[in-house]
């Protein structure tokens, strides 16, 4: 083969190779797409009004970023006025204090947007609470009937929350069921 044919063959081969590489580069052009997923949070808090020895308008709020079911525990006890220690003697309703609830009985367990007391001692809000939204009132008001020297009446309301979807989350966490978007607390009206 002559020198001239070799040079032409090399040039044609180089052009062919460059064309192939260019085509592959064109066909395999990639772009970057970043998917950002946020983790939702459920953070309950208690909202209440204090006026002297009267606590009123007690509600729960979902301060998280995801819809959540909320339950509350209410603990009423005496506290030593000096040390702050919890006292053994339990205060008696209608004798030491009076409390007005906004709670449905167990038969109300199938209605949405209501507080229901279950046999486990918790008060359950029966509808999902959207982020930055409050429930209706749990305790309308509570007040000490007579001041007792050396001790203070404490009404401690604490809340817990669990994401509202999937329905299995609240069942696994609290043993509740969800029927048509309404939370059925454990042991309330044949619940979970």
Short mmCIF file of N, CA and C in Angstrom, two decimals:
data_model
loop_
_atom_site.label_atom_id
_atom_site.label_comp_id
_atom_site.label_asym_id
_atom_site.label_seq_id
_atom_site.Cartn_x
_atom_site.Cartn_y
_atom_site.Cartn_z
N UNK A 1 0.84 -1.16 0.00
CA UNK A 1 0.00 0.00 0.00
C UNK A 1 0.89 1.23 0.00
N UNK A 2 0.50 2.16 -0.78
CA UNK A 2 1.35 3.34 -0.91
C UNK A 2 1.16 4.26 0.29
N UNK A 3 2.12 5.11 0.40
CA UNK A 3 2.13 6.03 1.51
C UNK A 3 0.92 6.95 1.47
N UNK A 4 0.54 7.34 0.32
CA UNK A 4 -0.59 8.25 0.16
C UNK A 4 -1.89 7.55 0.58
N UNK A 5 -2.09 6.28 0.24
CA UNK A 5 -3.29 5.54 0.61
C UNK A 5 -3.34 5.34 2.13
N UNK A 6 -2.18 5.14 2.73
CA UNK A 6 -2.14 4.98 4.19
C UNK A 6 -2.57 6.28 4.88
N UNK A 7 -2.11 7.39 4.41
CA UNK A 7 -2.46 8.68 5.01
C UNK A 7 -3.95 8.92 4.85
N UNK A 8 -4.49 8.61 3.67
CA UNK A 8 -5.93 8.81 3.44
C UNK A 8 -6.73 7.87 4.34
N UNK A 9 -6.28 6.62 4.48
CA UNK A 9 -6.96 5.65 5.34
C UNK A 9 -6.94 6.11 6.80
N UNK A 10 -5.79 6.64 7.24
CA UNK A 10 -5.69 7.14 8.61
C UNK A 10 -6.59 8.35 8.82
N UNK A 11 -6.65 9.26 7.83
CA UNK A 11 -7.51 10.42 7.95
C UNK A 11 -8.99 10.02 7.98
N UNK A 12 -9.38 9.09 7.10
CA UNK A 12 -10.77 8.62 7.08
C UNK A 12 -11.09 7.92 8.39
N UNK A 13 -10.17 7.12 8.90
CA UNK A 13 -10.37 6.43 10.18
C UNK A 13 -10.48 7.43 11.32
N UNK A 14 -9.64 8.47 11.32
CA UNK A 14 -9.69 9.50 12.36
C UNK A 14 -11.00 10.26 12.33
N UNK A 15 -11.46 10.58 11.09
CA UNK A 15 -12.73 11.30 10.94
C UNK A 15 -13.88 10.40 11.42
N UNK A 16 -13.83 9.13 11.06
CA UNK A 16 -14.85 8.18 11.47
C UNK A 16 -14.88 8.05 13.01
N UNK A 17 -13.68 7.94 13.60
CA UNK A 17 -13.56 7.83 15.05
C UNK A 17 -14.08 9.09 15.73
N UNK A 18 -13.74 10.27 15.23
CA UNK A 18 -14.20 11.53 15.79
C UNK A 18 -15.72 11.63 15.67
N UNK A 19 -16.26 11.20 14.55
CA UNK A 19 -17.72 11.22 14.34
C UNK A 19 -18.43 10.30 15.32
N UNK A 20 -17.86 9.12 15.54
CA UNK A 20 -18.45 8.16 16.46
C UNK A 20 -18.44 8.70 17.89
N UNK A 21 -17.29 9.24 18.30
CA UNK A 21 -17.18 9.80 19.65
C UNK A 21 -18.13 10.97 19.82
N UNK A 22 -18.23 11.83 18.81
CA UNK A 22 -19.14 12.98 18.87
C UNK A 22 -20.59 12.54 18.97
N UNK A 23 -20.95 11.50 18.21
CA UNK A 23 -22.32 10.98 18.26
C UNK A 23 -22.63 10.41 19.63
N UNK A 24 -21.71 9.62 20.17
CA UNK A 24 -21.92 9.05 21.51
C UNK A 24 -22.03 10.15 22.56
N UNK A 25 -21.20 11.16 22.44
CA UNK A 25 -21.26 12.27 23.38
C UNK A 25 -22.61 12.98 23.29
N UNK A 26 -23.10 13.15 22.08
CA UNK A 26 -24.38 13.81 21.86
C UNK A 26 -25.52 12.98 22.45
N UNK A 27 -25.49 11.68 22.23
CA UNK A 27 -26.55 10.80 22.70
C UNK A 27 -26.51 10.57 24.20
N UNK A 28 -25.37 10.70 24.81
CA UNK A 28 -25.26 10.41 26.23
C UNK A 28 -25.13 11.68 27.08
N UNK A 29 -25.58 12.80 26.54
CA UNK A 29 -25.54 14.03 27.33
C UNK A 29 -26.45 13.84 28.54
N UNK A 30 -25.97 14.21 29.70
CA UNK A 30 -26.74 14.02 30.93
C UNK A 30 -27.00 15.35 31.60
N UNK A 31 -28.09 15.38 32.33
CA UNK A 31 -28.41 16.53 33.15
C UNK A 31 -28.56 16.07 34.59
N UNK A 32 -28.51 16.97 35.50
CA UNK A 32 -28.62 16.65 36.91
C UNK A 32 -29.96 17.17 37.42
N UNK A 33 -30.69 16.28 38.04
CA UNK A 33 -31.96 16.65 38.66
C UNK A 33 -31.85 16.26 40.13
N UNK A 34 -32.00 17.22 40.98
CA UNK A 34 -31.89 16.97 42.41
C UNK A 34 -33.29 16.94 43.01
N UNK A 35 -33.65 15.79 43.59
CA UNK A 35 -34.92 15.67 44.29
C UNK A 35 -34.66 15.87 45.77
N UNK A 36 -35.34 16.83 46.34
CA UNK A 36 -35.17 17.09 47.76
C UNK A 36 -36.42 16.64 48.50
N UNK A 37 -36.22 15.75 49.44
CA UNK A 37 -37.32 15.25 50.24
C UNK A 37 -37.15 15.78 51.66
N UNK A 38 -38.22 16.32 52.19
CA UNK A 38 -38.18 16.81 53.56
C UNK A 38 -38.81 15.80 54.49
N UNK A 39 -38.34 15.76 55.69
CA UNK A 39 -38.91 14.88 56.70
C UNK A 39 -39.92 15.69 57.48
N UNK A 40 -41.15 15.21 57.53
CA UNK A 40 -42.19 15.89 58.29
C UNK A 40 -41.98 15.70 59.78
N UNK A 41 -42.51 16.61 60.55
CA UNK A 41 -42.41 16.48 62.00
C UNK A 41 -43.79 16.68 62.61
N UNK A 42 -44.01 16.01 63.72
CA UNK A 42 -45.23 16.20 64.49
C UNK A 42 -44.80 16.64 65.89
N UNK A 43 -45.17 17.85 66.23
CA UNK A 43 -44.75 18.43 67.50
C UNK A 43 -45.96 19.04 68.18
N UNK A 44 -46.51 18.37 69.19
CA UNK A 44 -47.67 18.93 69.86
C UNK A 44 -47.28 19.89 70.98
N UNK A 45 -48.16 20.80 71.29
CA UNK A 45 -47.96 21.69 72.43
C UNK A 45 -49.32 21.98 73.05
N UNK A 46 -49.30 22.51 74.25
CA UNK A 46 -50.53 22.84 74.97
C UNK A 46 -50.69 24.36 74.96
N UNK A 47 -51.89 24.81 74.63
CA UNK A 47 -52.23 26.23 74.65
C UNK A 47 -53.30 26.41 75.73
N UNK A 48 -53.10 27.34 76.63
CA UNK A 48 -54.04 27.56 77.73
C UNK A 48 -53.99 29.00 78.18
N UNK A 49 -55.02 29.39 78.90
CA UNK A 49 -55.09 30.73 79.48
C UNK A 49 -55.04 30.58 80.99
N UNK A 50 -54.16 31.32 81.64
CA UNK A 50 -54.07 31.35 83.10
C UNK A 50 -54.47 32.71 83.60
N UNK A 51 -55.42 32.72 84.53
CA UNK A 51 -55.86 33.98 85.13
C UNK A 51 -56.01 33.73 86.62
N UNK A 52 -54.99 34.10 87.39
CA UNK A 52 -54.99 33.82 88.82
C UNK A 52 -54.91 32.32 89.05
N UNK A 53 -55.90 31.79 89.78
CA UNK A 53 -55.91 30.35 90.02
C UNK A 53 -56.86 29.60 89.09
N UNK A 54 -57.19 30.22 87.96
CA UNK A 54 -58.09 29.59 86.98
C UNK A 54 -57.32 29.31 85.69
N UNK A 55 -57.35 28.04 85.30
CA UNK A 55 -56.79 27.63 84.00
C UNK A 55 -57.98 27.39 83.09
N UNK A 56 -57.94 27.97 81.88
CA UNK A 56 -59.10 27.84 80.99
C UNK A 56 -58.67 27.71 79.53
N UNK A 57 -59.64 27.34 78.71
CA UNK A 57 -59.44 27.22 77.26
C UNK A 57 -58.21 26.38 76.92
N UNK A 58 -58.10 25.21 77.53
CA UNK A 58 -56.97 24.33 77.30
C UNK A 58 -57.18 23.59 75.98
N UNK A 59 -56.24 23.76 75.06
CA UNK A 59 -56.29 23.14 73.74
C UNK A 59 -54.93 22.53 73.43
N UNK A 60 -54.90 21.69 72.42
CA UNK A 60 -53.63 21.16 71.91
C UNK A 60 -53.38 21.77 70.54
N UNK A 61 -52.12 21.96 70.21
CA UNK A 61 -51.74 22.52 68.90
C UNK A 61 -50.69 21.64 68.26
N UNK A 62 -50.81 21.45 66.96
CA UNK A 62 -49.78 20.75 66.19
C UNK A 62 -48.84 21.81 65.64
N UNK A 63 -47.67 21.96 66.25
CA UNK A 63 -46.70 22.94 65.79
C UNK A 63 -45.70 22.32 64.82
N UNK A 64 -45.96 21.09 64.39
CA UNK A 64 -45.08 20.40 63.45
C UNK A 64 -45.39 20.76 62.01
N UNK A 65 -44.86 19.96 61.09
CA UNK A 65 -45.02 20.22 59.65
C UNK A 65 -45.87 19.19 58.95
N UNK A 66 -46.38 18.19 59.68
CA UNK A 66 -47.20 17.14 59.08
C UNK A 66 -48.49 16.99 59.89
N UNK A 67 -49.60 16.63 59.23
CA UNK A 67 -50.84 16.39 59.97
C UNK A 67 -50.64 15.27 61.00
N UNK A 68 -51.30 15.42 62.14
CA UNK A 68 -51.07 14.46 63.22
C UNK A 68 -52.33 14.23 64.04
N UNK A 69 -52.41 13.03 64.62
CA UNK A 69 -53.40 12.75 65.65
C UNK A 69 -52.76 13.15 66.98
N UNK A 70 -53.58 13.70 67.87
CA UNK A 70 -53.07 14.18 69.16
C UNK A 70 -53.87 13.55 70.29
N UNK A 71 -53.15 13.20 71.36
CA UNK A 71 -53.80 12.77 72.58
C UNK A 71 -53.19 13.53 73.75
N UNK A 72 -53.95 13.62 74.83
CA UNK A 72 -53.50 14.39 75.99
C UNK A 72 -53.68 13.57 77.26
N UNK A 73 -52.80 13.80 78.20
CA UNK A 73 -52.92 13.24 79.54
C UNK A 73 -53.09 14.42 80.50
N UNK A 74 -54.00 14.27 81.45
CA UNK A 74 -54.24 15.32 82.44
C UNK A 74 -53.94 14.74 83.81
N UNK A 75 -53.01 15.37 84.51
CA UNK A 75 -52.58 14.91 85.82
C UNK A 75 -52.84 16.04 86.82
N UNK A 76 -53.69 15.77 87.81
CA UNK A 76 -54.04 16.78 88.80
C UNK A 76 -53.50 16.30 90.15
N UNK A 77 -52.68 17.16 90.78
CA UNK A 77 -52.06 16.74 92.04
C UNK A 77 -51.71 17.95 92.90
N UNK A 78 -51.37 17.66 94.17
CA UNK A 78 -50.90 18.69 95.09
C UNK A 78 -49.38 18.78 95.00
N UNK A 79 -48.89 19.99 95.13
CA UNK A 79 -47.45 20.24 95.14
C UNK A 79 -47.11 21.04 96.39
N UNK A 80 -46.03 20.64 97.06
CA UNK A 80 -45.57 21.38 98.25
C UNK A 80 -45.17 22.78 97.81
N UNK A 81 -45.72 23.78 98.49
CA UNK A 81 -45.47 25.19 98.12
C UNK A 81 -44.02 25.61 98.33
N UNK A 82 -43.33 24.94 99.23
CA UNK A 82 -41.95 25.32 99.53
C UNK A 82 -40.94 24.58 98.66
N UNK A 83 -41.03 23.26 98.64
CA UNK A 83 -40.02 22.46 97.93
C UNK A 83 -40.38 22.18 96.48
N UNK A 84 -41.65 22.29 96.14
CA UNK A 84 -42.08 21.97 94.78
C UNK A 84 -42.29 20.48 94.57
N UNK A 85 -42.14 19.69 95.63
CA UNK A 85 -42.30 18.24 95.51
C UNK A 85 -43.77 17.87 95.39
N UNK A 86 -44.03 16.80 94.68
CA UNK A 86 -45.39 16.28 94.55
C UNK A 86 -45.77 15.62 95.86
N UNK A 87 -47.00 15.90 96.32
CA UNK A 87 -47.49 15.33 97.57
C UNK A 87 -48.30 14.07 97.29
N UNK A 88 -48.34 13.17 98.27
CA UNK A 88 -49.02 11.88 98.10
C UNK A 88 -50.53 12.02 98.05
N UNK A 89 -51.07 12.88 98.87
CA UNK A 89 -52.53 13.02 98.93
C UNK A 89 -53.05 13.56 97.60
N UNK A 90 -54.09 12.94 97.09
CA UNK A 90 -54.68 13.36 95.81
C UNK A 90 -55.79 14.38 96.04
N UNK A 91 -55.83 15.44 95.25
CA UNK A 91 -56.95 16.39 95.35
C UNK A 91 -58.24 15.74 94.84
N UNK A 92 -59.35 16.10 95.42
CA UNK A 92 -60.64 15.52 95.07
C UNK A 92 -61.47 16.51 94.24
N UNK A 93 -61.98 16.02 93.11
CA UNK A 93 -62.84 16.85 92.26
C UNK A 93 -64.09 17.23 93.04
N UNK A 94 -64.56 18.43 92.84
CA UNK A 94 -65.74 19.01 93.47
C UNK A 94 -65.57 19.27 94.97
N UNK A 95 -64.47 18.86 95.55
CA UNK A 95 -64.17 19.19 96.95
C UNK A 95 -62.99 20.17 97.00
N UNK A 96 -61.91 19.83 96.28
CA UNK A 96 -60.72 20.68 96.27
C UNK A 96 -60.66 21.57 95.03
N UNK A 97 -61.25 21.09 93.95
CA UNK A 97 -61.23 21.85 92.70
C UNK A 97 -62.49 21.52 91.90
N UNK A 98 -62.79 22.38 90.94
CA UNK A 98 -63.90 22.14 90.03
C UNK A 98 -63.34 22.25 88.62
N UNK A 99 -63.76 21.31 87.77
CA UNK A 99 -63.25 21.27 86.40
C UNK A 99 -64.41 21.10 85.42
N UNK A 100 -64.37 21.83 84.33
CA UNK A 100 -65.38 21.72 83.27
C UNK A 100 -64.70 21.20 82.01
N UNK A 101 -65.12 20.03 81.57
CA UNK A 101 -64.52 19.36 80.41
C UNK A 101 -65.33 19.64 79.15
N UNK A 102 -64.68 19.51 78.01
CA UNK A 102 -65.34 19.51 76.69
C UNK A 102 -65.02 18.17 76.04
N UNK A 103 -65.50 17.11 76.68
CA UNK A 103 -65.15 15.75 76.27
C UNK A 103 -66.42 14.97 76.00
N UNK A 104 -66.43 14.24 74.88
CA UNK A 104 -67.55 13.37 74.55
C UNK A 104 -67.42 12.07 75.34
N UNK A 105 -68.55 11.43 75.60
CA UNK A 105 -68.48 10.12 76.24
C UNK A 105 -68.05 9.10 75.19
N UNK A 106 -67.92 7.87 75.60
CA UNK A 106 -67.42 6.83 74.70
C UNK A 106 -68.30 6.68 73.46
N UNK A 107 -69.58 7.01 73.56
CA UNK A 107 -70.46 6.92 72.40
C UNK A 107 -70.10 7.95 71.34
N UNK A 108 -69.43 9.04 71.75
CA UNK A 108 -68.99 10.07 70.81
C UNK A 108 -67.72 9.71 70.09
N UNK A 109 -67.22 8.51 70.33
CA UNK A 109 -65.93 8.12 69.75
C UNK A 109 -65.98 8.01 68.23
N UNK A 110 -67.16 7.95 67.67
CA UNK A 110 -67.26 7.82 66.21
C UNK A 110 -67.50 9.14 65.51
N UNK A 111 -67.43 10.25 66.24
CA UNK A 111 -67.64 11.53 65.58
C UNK A 111 -66.32 12.27 65.44
N UNK A 112 -66.20 12.98 64.34
CA UNK A 112 -64.96 13.71 64.04
C UNK A 112 -64.86 14.96 64.91
N UNK A 113 -63.63 15.43 65.05
CA UNK A 113 -63.33 16.70 65.72
C UNK A 113 -63.94 16.81 67.11
N UNK A 114 -63.65 15.82 67.94
CA UNK A 114 -64.09 15.87 69.32
C UNK A 114 -63.05 15.19 70.21
N UNK A 115 -63.06 15.56 71.48
CA UNK A 115 -62.22 14.90 72.47
C UNK A 115 -62.98 13.72 73.04
N UNK A 116 -62.31 12.59 73.19
CA UNK A 116 -62.91 11.38 73.76
C UNK A 116 -61.95 10.83 74.79
N UNK A 117 -62.48 10.48 75.97
CA UNK A 117 -61.65 9.85 76.99
C UNK A 117 -61.73 8.34 76.80
N UNK A 118 -60.57 7.72 76.68
CA UNK A 118 -60.51 6.27 76.50
C UNK A 118 -60.17 5.61 77.83
N UNK A 119 -60.34 4.31 77.89
CA UNK A 119 -60.10 3.59 79.13
C UNK A 119 -58.63 3.55 79.52
N UNK A 120 -57.73 3.93 78.62
CA UNK A 120 -56.30 3.98 78.97
C UNK A 120 -55.93 5.27 79.69
N UNK A 121 -56.93 6.15 79.92
CA UNK A 121 -56.69 7.39 80.67
C UNK A 121 -56.35 8.59 79.81
N UNK A 122 -56.11 8.38 78.52
CA UNK A 122 -55.79 9.49 77.63
C UNK A 122 -57.06 10.08 77.03
N UNK A 123 -56.96 11.36 76.65
CA UNK A 123 -58.01 12.05 75.92
C UNK A 123 -57.54 12.16 74.47
N UNK A 124 -58.34 11.65 73.54
CA UNK A 124 -57.96 11.60 72.13
C UNK A 124 -58.77 12.61 71.33
N UNK A 125 -58.07 13.38 70.47
CA UNK A 125 -58.74 14.24 69.49
C UNK A 125 -58.98 13.34 68.29
N UNK A 126 -60.23 13.25 67.81
CA UNK A 126 -60.61 12.21 66.85
C UNK A 126 -60.35 12.54 65.39
N UNK A 127 -59.83 13.71 65.09
CA UNK A 127 -59.52 14.07 63.70
C UNK A 127 -58.05 14.46 63.58
N UNK A 128 -57.46 14.31 62.39
CA UNK A 128 -56.09 14.78 62.21
C UNK A 128 -56.02 16.30 62.41
N UNK A 129 -54.95 16.75 63.03
CA UNK A 129 -54.74 18.18 63.25
C UNK A 129 -53.68 18.65 62.26
N UNK A 130 -54.06 19.59 61.41
CA UNK A 130 -53.14 20.11 60.40
C UNK A 130 -52.00 20.88 61.08
N UNK A 131 -50.87 21.03 60.37
CA UNK A 131 -49.77 21.81 60.94
C UNK A 131 -50.22 23.22 61.33
N UNK A 132 -49.72 23.69 62.47
CA UNK A 132 -50.02 25.02 63.00
C UNK A 132 -51.51 25.26 63.21
N UNK A 133 -52.20 24.19 63.60
CA UNK A 133 -53.63 24.27 63.86
C UNK A 133 -53.89 23.72 65.26
N UNK A 134 -54.94 24.22 65.90
CA UNK A 134 -55.31 23.80 67.25
C UNK A 134 -56.56 22.93 67.24
N UNK A 135 -56.69 22.13 68.27
CA UNK A 135 -57.92 21.38 68.50
C UNK A 135 -58.93 22.33 69.13
N UNK A 136 -60.13 21.83 69.33
CA UNK A 136 -61.09 22.57 70.15
C UNK A 136 -60.67 22.42 71.61
N UNK A 137 -61.39 23.06 72.49
CA UNK A 137 -61.08 23.08 73.91
C UNK A 137 -61.25 21.69 74.53
N UNK A 138 -60.26 21.28 75.31
CA UNK A 138 -60.33 20.04 76.09
C UNK A 138 -60.89 20.35 77.48
N UNK A 139 -60.30 21.33 78.15
CA UNK A 139 -60.77 21.75 79.46
C UNK A 139 -61.26 23.19 79.34
N UNK A 140 -62.55 23.39 79.59
CA UNK A 140 -63.10 24.74 79.53
C UNK A 140 -62.52 25.59 80.65
N UNK A 141 -62.53 25.05 81.87
CA UNK A 141 -61.90 25.76 82.99
C UNK A 141 -61.68 24.79 84.15
N UNK A 142 -60.68 25.10 84.95
CA UNK A 142 -60.42 24.38 86.18
C UNK A 142 -59.91 25.39 87.20
N UNK A 143 -60.43 25.28 88.44
CA UNK A 143 -59.99 26.21 89.48
C UNK A 143 -60.02 25.52 90.83
N UNK A 144 -59.15 25.96 91.69
CA UNK A 144 -59.10 25.47 93.06
C UNK A 144 -60.25 26.11 93.83
N UNK A 145 -60.96 25.31 94.63
CA UNK A 145 -62.10 25.84 95.37
C UNK A 145 -61.69 26.63 96.60
N UNK A 146 -60.65 26.19 97.27
CA UNK A 146 -60.19 26.93 98.45
C UNK A 146 -58.68 26.83 98.52
N UNK A 147 -58.08 27.92 98.85
CA UNK A 147 -56.62 27.95 98.98
C UNK A 147 -56.22 27.13 100.20
N UNK A 148 -55.20 26.31 100.05
CA UNK A 148 -54.71 25.47 101.13
C UNK A 148 -53.28 25.88 101.42
N UNK A 149 -53.02 26.27 102.65
CA UNK A 149 -51.70 26.74 103.01
C UNK A 149 -50.68 25.61 102.91
N UNK A 150 -49.55 25.92 102.30
CA UNK A 150 -48.46 24.96 102.21
C UNK A 150 -48.48 24.07 100.98
N UNK A 151 -49.52 24.17 100.19
CA UNK A 151 -49.57 23.35 98.97
C UNK A 151 -50.33 24.08 97.87
N UNK A 152 -49.98 23.71 96.64
CA UNK A 152 -50.61 24.30 95.46
C UNK A 152 -51.24 23.19 94.62
N UNK A 153 -52.36 23.54 94.00
CA UNK A 153 -52.99 22.60 93.07
C UNK A 153 -52.28 22.71 91.73
N UNK A 154 -51.90 21.58 91.15
CA UNK A 154 -51.25 21.55 89.85
C UNK A 154 -52.14 20.77 88.89
N UNK A 155 -52.42 21.35 87.74
CA UNK A 155 -53.15 20.67 86.67
C UNK A 155 -52.19 20.62 85.49
N UNK A 156 -51.58 19.46 85.32
CA UNK A 156 -50.55 19.27 84.30
C UNK A 156 -51.16 18.59 83.08
N UNK A 157 -51.13 19.26 81.96
CA UNK A 157 -51.65 18.71 80.70
C UNK A 157 -50.47 18.47 79.78
N UNK A 158 -50.29 17.24 79.38
CA UNK A 158 -49.20 16.91 78.45
C UNK A 158 -49.80 16.28 77.20
N UNK A 159 -49.15 16.49 76.07
CA UNK A 159 -49.68 16.00 74.80
C UNK A 159 -48.67 15.11 74.09
N UNK A 160 -49.19 14.23 73.27
CA UNK A 160 -48.39 13.38 72.40
C UNK A 160 -49.03 13.43 71.01
N UNK A 161 -48.22 13.20 69.99
CA UNK A 161 -48.74 13.22 68.62
C UNK A 161 -48.10 12.12 67.80
N UNK A 162 -48.84 11.66 66.79
CA UNK A 162 -48.32 10.70 65.83
C UNK A 162 -48.87 11.10 64.47
N UNK A 163 -48.06 10.90 63.44
CA UNK A 163 -48.47 11.30 62.09
C UNK A 163 -49.80 10.64 61.73
N UNK A 164 -50.61 11.33 60.95
CA UNK A 164 -51.94 10.83 60.64
C UNK A 164 -51.97 9.89 59.44
N UNK A 165 -50.92 9.85 58.64
CA UNK A 165 -50.87 8.92 57.52
C UNK A 165 -49.55 8.17 57.54
N UNK A 166 -49.56 6.93 57.25
CA UNK A 166 -50.70 6.06 56.99
C UNK A 166 -51.45 5.75 58.28
N UNK A 167 -52.67 5.23 58.16
CA UNK A 167 -53.49 4.91 59.32
C UNK A 167 -52.80 3.92 60.26
N UNK A 168 -51.95 3.08 59.70
CA UNK A 168 -51.26 2.07 60.51
C UNK A 168 -50.33 2.70 61.55
N UNK A 169 -49.87 3.92 61.30
CA UNK A 169 -48.94 4.57 62.23
C UNK A 169 -49.59 4.76 63.59
N UNK A 170 -50.82 5.25 63.62
CA UNK A 170 -51.50 5.49 64.89
C UNK A 170 -51.90 4.16 65.53
N UNK A 171 -52.17 3.17 64.73
CA UNK A 171 -52.49 1.85 65.29
C UNK A 171 -51.27 1.25 65.98
N UNK A 172 -50.12 1.32 65.31
CA UNK A 172 -48.89 0.78 65.89
C UNK A 172 -48.46 1.54 67.14
N UNK A 173 -48.62 2.86 67.13
CA UNK A 173 -48.15 3.67 68.24
C UNK A 173 -49.09 3.62 69.45
N UNK A 174 -50.40 3.70 69.21
CA UNK A 174 -51.34 3.85 70.31
C UNK A 174 -52.39 2.76 70.39
N UNK A 175 -52.45 1.87 69.40
CA UNK A 175 -53.48 0.83 69.42
C UNK A 175 -54.84 1.34 68.99
N UNK A 176 -54.90 2.46 68.29
CA UNK A 176 -56.16 3.03 67.80
C UNK A 176 -56.45 2.53 66.39
N UNK A 177 -57.69 2.67 65.98
CA UNK A 177 -58.04 2.40 64.60
C UNK A 177 -58.57 3.70 63.99
N UNK A 178 -58.61 3.75 62.67
CA UNK A 178 -59.16 4.90 61.96
C UNK A 178 -60.24 4.37 61.03
N UNK A 179 -61.44 4.93 61.17
CA UNK A 179 -62.57 4.56 60.32
C UNK A 179 -63.11 5.81 59.66
N UNK A 180 -63.03 5.85 58.35
CA UNK A 180 -63.50 7.02 57.57
C UNK A 180 -62.89 8.32 58.06
N UNK A 181 -61.60 8.28 58.38
CA UNK A 181 -60.88 9.48 58.80
C UNK A 181 -61.10 9.87 60.25
N UNK A 182 -61.83 9.05 61.02
CA UNK A 182 -62.10 9.35 62.42
C UNK A 182 -61.32 8.36 63.29
N UNK A 183 -60.58 8.91 64.24
CA UNK A 183 -59.80 8.09 65.16
C UNK A 183 -60.72 7.43 66.18
N UNK A 184 -60.55 6.12 66.35
CA UNK A 184 -61.30 5.37 67.36
C UNK A 184 -60.28 4.95 68.42
N UNK A 185 -60.32 5.58 69.60
CA UNK A 185 -59.33 5.27 70.64
C UNK A 185 -59.47 3.82 71.11
N UNK A 186 -58.44 3.30 71.77
CA UNK A 186 -58.53 1.93 72.27
C UNK A 186 -59.60 1.82 73.33
N UNK A 187 -60.39 0.77 73.23
CA UNK A 187 -61.44 0.41 74.20
C UNK A 187 -62.59 1.40 74.25
N UNK A 188 -62.60 2.40 73.41
CA UNK A 188 -63.73 3.33 73.39
C UNK A 188 -64.71 2.86 72.33
N UNK A 189 -65.90 2.52 72.74
CA UNK A 189 -66.96 2.14 71.81
C UNK A 189 -66.51 0.99 70.90
N UNK A 190 -65.83 0.00 71.48
CA UNK A 190 -65.39 -1.16 70.69
C UNK A 190 -64.21 -0.88 69.81
N UNK A 191 -63.39 0.13 70.14
CA UNK A 191 -62.23 0.49 69.31
C UNK A 191 -61.20 -0.60 69.26
N UNK A 192 -59.98 -0.24 68.92
CA UNK A 192 -58.90 -1.17 68.67
C UNK A 192 -58.70 -2.18 69.76
#
